[in-house]
Amino acid sequence: VPSPTPRRPHLGAVVGAPATRPAHRARARTVLLLVVPFLLLGTGTAVAYWAAAGSGSGTAAAGTAQPLSTVATSASVTSLLYPGGPAADVTLAVQNPNPYPVTITGVAADGPVTATGGIGTCTTHGVTLVAPTAGLPFTVSPSATATVTLASAAQMSTAAENGCQGATFTLPVSLTGASS
Amino acid sequence: MRAPGVLGVALAGSLLVPAAAAGAAWSAGGAGTAAAGAAALGQPGITATCNGVDAIDVVWTAPAGAPVEAFAVERSTDDGLTWTPVTTVPAAGVASSSYTDAALAEATYVYRVTGTTHGWSVVSELSESRVVVHELRTGKRSERYPAGCT
């Protein structure tokens, strides 16, 4: 029986008939040379895909907007109230606890005004918050406090008691704004 | 699957905020307090000087502070125990005003001025006292006439 003609190694064949040791090594080298570049290319493609699309099951924390607050501040000394007089300035110090700037666009009355430090009884003072003529909007930097003077934002009626002279008024306010 | 892990780490370092480029914004609000101050009426200064033998000039100054609408002048002949209104003078924005209290009877006079603005008021210190004396002149009719002011 004539011996079969040895088959020529087939490029790309992974599984083949047993071969001699030198032929096996040569075939394995060939396979590596062909497959590894494809593996590397595939890996690169995968990385590029994730980085570009940013989709998948990654986790991220969305910041929760923290409410604005105020800190105690002194009343303006250059613009003061008196009965029947013009509107006077209001000072406001807004604290922004958020990691982004916030622009305040609205300041509204949010409760009864109280008085301290007058020369006598000041139960009836007639002080009200009115729409400011200047000072809005203003921006508070991230994690910062900004003091602003709202021009002509408070008024005193003629009902103010005599004891209100020299008093300081605390005006509860609500603040509205948005990240900027 | 390392890529998602890398993405997660990258975002964990900073919180998400609205994209400015997209025009998105988070509403922000809160509550707190603001402050406003009230003026006070400054206390007027006052002087009282004799004008002739039976008149006294009362002069007062309008001090700094809330504007005064009017000044009320009062006098006392019992060293400030009781007061009699003399006149009320509109302030009209003048820095100082005066009033001559004339034809005075014999007595010792003390004055004060009260500045008013709506419901607010402020009273001056008491002026120095002035003494008006009359003397008896005899003739057809014996009468007391003003004789001096000190």
XYZ file of C-alpha atoms in Angstrom:
330
model
C 0.000 0.000 0.000
C 1.513 3.182 -1.001
C 1.884 5.650 1.856
C -0.450 8.542 1.572
C 0.950 11.786 0.437
C 1.393 13.950 3.442
C -1.159 16.715 3.437
C 0.156 20.124 3.143
C -0.492 22.222 6.197
C -3.587 24.294 5.658
C -3.336 27.869 6.674
C -6.091 28.695 9.058
C -6.731 25.146 10.014
C -6.940 24.849 13.735
C -7.637 21.252 13.979
C -5.814 18.917 11.763
C -4.227 15.617 11.602
C -1.366 14.963 13.896
C 1.760 16.326 12.453
C 5.323 16.057 13.106
C 6.700 18.274 15.930
C 8.392 20.834 13.678
C 5.282 21.133 11.550
C 3.096 21.533 14.636
C 5.227 24.397 15.921
C 5.123 26.136 12.601
C 1.369 25.819 12.434
C 0.923 27.112 15.971
C 3.121 30.135 15.240
C 1.064 30.876 12.216
C -2.146 30.660 14.177
C -0.817 33.022 16.843
C 0.317 35.522 14.266
C -3.110 35.553 12.729
C -5.285 35.443 15.831
C -3.516 37.784 18.262
C -3.887 40.885 16.104
C -7.584 40.192 15.840
C -7.832 39.780 19.584
C -6.005 43.024 20.163
C -8.141 44.795 17.625
C -11.268 43.453 19.221
C -10.224 44.610 22.649
C -9.500 48.073 21.347
C -12.847 48.242 19.704
C -14.540 47.320 22.936
C -12.736 49.982 24.941
C -13.503 52.587 22.352
C -17.123 51.668 22.404
C -17.534 52.041 26.173
C -15.593 55.244 26.351
C -17.470 56.861 23.542
C -20.983 55.780 24.320
C -20.775 55.977 28.086
C -23.605 53.551 28.347
C -23.827 50.395 30.300
C -24.300 49.690 33.893
C -21.965 52.258 35.365
C -23.083 54.009 38.509
C -23.087 57.742 39.099
C -24.338 59.913 41.923
C -26.598 62.765 41.003
C -26.256 65.718 43.341
C -29.303 66.595 45.366
C -30.112 70.286 45.349
C -29.652 71.629 48.862
C -31.987 74.370 50.033
C -30.611 77.867 50.251
C -30.513 79.555 53.594
C -29.472 82.885 55.013
C -27.151 84.056 57.701
C -27.728 86.928 60.064
C -26.841 90.285 58.650
C -27.003 93.872 59.757
C -29.494 96.355 58.450
C -28.368 99.022 56.071
C -27.253 102.157 57.853
C -27.487 104.405 54.835
C -31.125 103.806 54.026
C -33.513 103.717 56.945
C -37.231 103.527 57.451
C -39.467 106.093 59.089
C -43.242 106.486 59.122
C -44.577 107.419 55.750
C -41.067 107.693 54.356
C -39.708 106.188 51.163
C -38.854 102.526 50.881
C -35.501 101.633 52.378
C -32.831 99.096 51.619
C -32.921 95.503 52.829
C -29.792 93.455 53.317
C -29.701 89.745 52.723
C -26.913 87.188 53.076
C -27.662 84.008 51.153
C -25.805 80.800 51.856
C -25.499 78.368 48.966
C -24.538 74.865 50.137
C -24.570 73.431 46.628
C -21.456 72.610 44.618
C -22.655 74.818 41.798
C -23.505 78.523 41.574
C -27.077 79.591 42.138
C -28.688 82.716 40.800
C -31.373 84.225 43.007
C -34.170 85.692 40.984
C -36.881 86.217 43.556
C -37.217 87.296 47.173
C -40.676 87.294 48.691
C -42.134 87.900 52.118
C -42.551 84.704 54.085
C -43.971 85.578 57.462
C -44.519 88.320 59.979
C -41.860 90.957 60.442
C -40.413 91.337 63.920
C -38.649 94.274 65.504
C -35.853 94.473 68.034
C -33.778 97.212 69.528
C -36.115 100.177 69.270
C -36.410 102.901 71.887
C -39.607 101.372 73.218
C -42.542 99.192 72.375
C -42.674 98.405 68.678
C -45.489 95.942 68.254
C -47.166 97.892 65.501
C -44.532 98.884 62.996
C -46.192 98.656 59.590
C -43.020 97.350 57.950
C -43.543 95.307 54.808
C -41.366 93.842 52.097
C -41.951 95.348 48.676
C -40.564 94.516 45.267
C -36.951 95.662 45.223
C -35.913 98.159 42.591
C -32.367 96.811 42.362
C -30.255 93.934 43.595
C -31.881 91.054 41.712
C -30.857 88.764 40.226
C -27.632 87.968 42.013
C -25.460 84.883 41.973
C -24.032 83.005 44.918
C -20.893 81.006 44.257
C -20.754 77.301 45.094
C -20.538 76.616 48.805
C -20.395 80.310 49.552
C -22.341 83.138 51.124
C -23.151 86.338 49.295
C -24.522 89.504 50.845
C -26.718 91.695 48.747
C -28.566 94.946 49.298
C -32.022 95.041 47.842
C -32.705 98.663 47.123
C -36.013 100.104 48.320
C -37.330 96.722 49.379
C -38.979 97.623 52.695
C -41.514 100.232 53.623
C -42.913 101.540 56.894
C -46.455 102.782 57.205
C -47.551 105.737 59.283
C -48.879 103.288 61.844
C -45.429 102.707 63.274
C -45.261 103.221 67.001
C -42.932 105.783 68.527
C -40.902 103.007 70.100
C -39.870 101.735 66.669
C -37.295 104.481 66.319
C -33.897 102.907 65.829
C -35.299 99.384 65.623
C -33.935 96.603 63.450
C -36.494 94.570 61.571
C -36.172 90.926 60.685
C -38.078 90.066 57.537
C -38.682 86.347 56.835
C -38.194 85.735 53.137
C -38.461 82.912 50.666
C -35.854 82.685 47.957
C -36.262 81.393 44.446
C -33.587 80.808 41.880
C -31.826 78.260 39.747
C -28.439 76.761 39.182
C -26.327 78.868 36.935
C -16.367 44.195 31.238
C -13.922 46.686 32.725
C -15.122 49.679 30.805
C -18.314 50.249 32.826
C -16.243 50.113 35.961
C -13.969 52.803 34.669
C -16.976 54.918 33.772
C -18.421 54.535 37.239
C -15.232 55.579 38.942
C -14.907 58.595 36.734
C -18.351 59.891 37.629
C -18.163 59.104 41.278
C -15.628 61.857 41.775
C -18.030 64.665 41.055
C -21.755 65.010 41.340
C -23.818 65.494 38.282
C -25.005 68.995 37.593
C -27.190 70.267 34.794
C -25.353 70.777 31.584
C -25.040 74.467 30.981
C -24.684 73.941 27.291
C -28.002 72.220 27.173
C -29.649 75.123 28.955
C -30.842 72.936 31.778
C -31.008 74.335 35.268
C -32.043 73.066 38.603
C -34.410 75.181 40.576
C -33.015 76.395 43.829
C -34.909 77.880 46.694
C -34.915 78.310 50.390
C -35.992 80.486 53.224
C -34.313 82.863 55.590
C -34.406 86.371 56.884
C -33.440 89.796 55.674
C -32.828 92.897 57.695
C -33.983 96.483 57.528
C -33.469 99.332 59.920
C -35.511 102.213 61.203
C -34.279 105.734 61.619
C -34.748 107.728 64.775
C -35.604 111.346 65.296
C -32.624 113.239 66.533
C -33.063 115.291 69.656
C -33.381 119.012 68.890
C -31.087 121.448 70.540
C -32.780 124.415 72.259
C -31.861 127.787 73.612
C -33.953 130.469 75.262
C -32.757 134.085 75.422
C -34.361 137.271 76.610
C -35.665 139.656 74.006
C -36.383 142.946 75.690
C -38.068 143.010 79.074
C -40.983 140.682 78.553
C -40.164 138.398 75.629
C -38.072 135.301 75.206
C -36.649 133.988 71.935
C -36.762 130.217 71.723
C -34.428 128.798 69.082
C -34.039 125.137 68.225
C -32.063 123.148 65.752
C -33.292 120.246 63.692
C -30.789 117.443 64.180
C -29.786 114.698 61.806
C -32.066 111.710 61.642
C -35.487 111.058 60.277
C -37.065 114.205 58.903
C -39.233 116.100 61.325
C -42.540 117.409 60.092
C -43.246 119.889 62.833
C -41.927 121.244 66.092
C -44.203 121.934 69.019
C -43.009 124.554 71.502
C -44.129 124.368 75.117
C -43.321 126.392 78.217
C -43.441 125.694 81.877
C -43.562 128.087 84.800
C -43.239 125.404 87.466
C -39.853 124.028 86.518
C -41.181 121.392 84.153
C -43.978 119.905 86.207
C -46.679 121.074 83.830
C -46.460 122.313 80.275
C -48.449 124.756 78.221
C -48.465 124.611 74.420
C -47.102 127.793 72.908
C -47.052 127.145 69.164
C -46.451 124.518 66.509
C -44.081 125.322 63.669
C -43.825 123.262 60.488
C -40.303 122.051 60.034
C -40.380 122.526 56.264
C -36.899 121.177 55.965
C -35.187 124.100 57.659
C -32.151 123.462 59.765
C -33.269 125.673 62.617
C -36.329 127.577 63.679
C -37.262 130.087 66.287
C -40.247 131.523 68.060
C -40.575 134.674 70.140
C -42.735 134.230 73.188
C -43.847 137.774 73.910
C -45.898 139.719 76.443
C -44.945 137.421 79.221
C -46.241 137.682 82.724
C -43.914 137.711 85.642
C -42.592 134.216 86.086
C -39.684 131.913 85.580
C -39.906 130.241 82.201
C -38.518 127.003 80.884
C -39.087 125.753 77.338
C -38.939 122.526 75.451
C -39.501 121.571 71.823
C -40.992 118.342 70.531
C -40.247 117.218 67.001
C -42.898 115.028 65.403
C -43.213 112.844 62.320
C -46.491 110.994 62.088
C -46.596 108.888 65.230
C -42.989 109.492 66.149
C -41.764 112.221 68.441
C -38.671 113.358 70.208
C -38.411 115.915 72.970
C -35.556 118.316 73.468
C -33.770 118.895 76.710
C -35.177 121.712 78.819
C -33.959 125.153 77.963
C -32.198 127.285 80.464
C -34.686 129.176 82.650
C -35.466 132.837 82.066
C -36.955 135.143 84.659
C -39.328 137.917 83.672
C -39.982 140.476 86.352
C -42.606 143.133 86.552
C -42.600 146.140 88.799
C -45.311 148.243 90.237
C -45.524 151.711 88.861
C -47.633 154.127 90.779
C -49.490 156.988 89.289
C -53.079 157.640 88.533
C -53.361 153.897 88.238
C -50.964 151.643 89.935
C -50.063 148.807 87.604
C -47.339 146.261 87.192
C -45.236 146.692 84.121
C -42.557 144.503 82.682
C -39.292 145.579 84.118
C -36.747 143.049 82.947
C -35.738 139.630 81.791
C -32.731 137.688 82.953
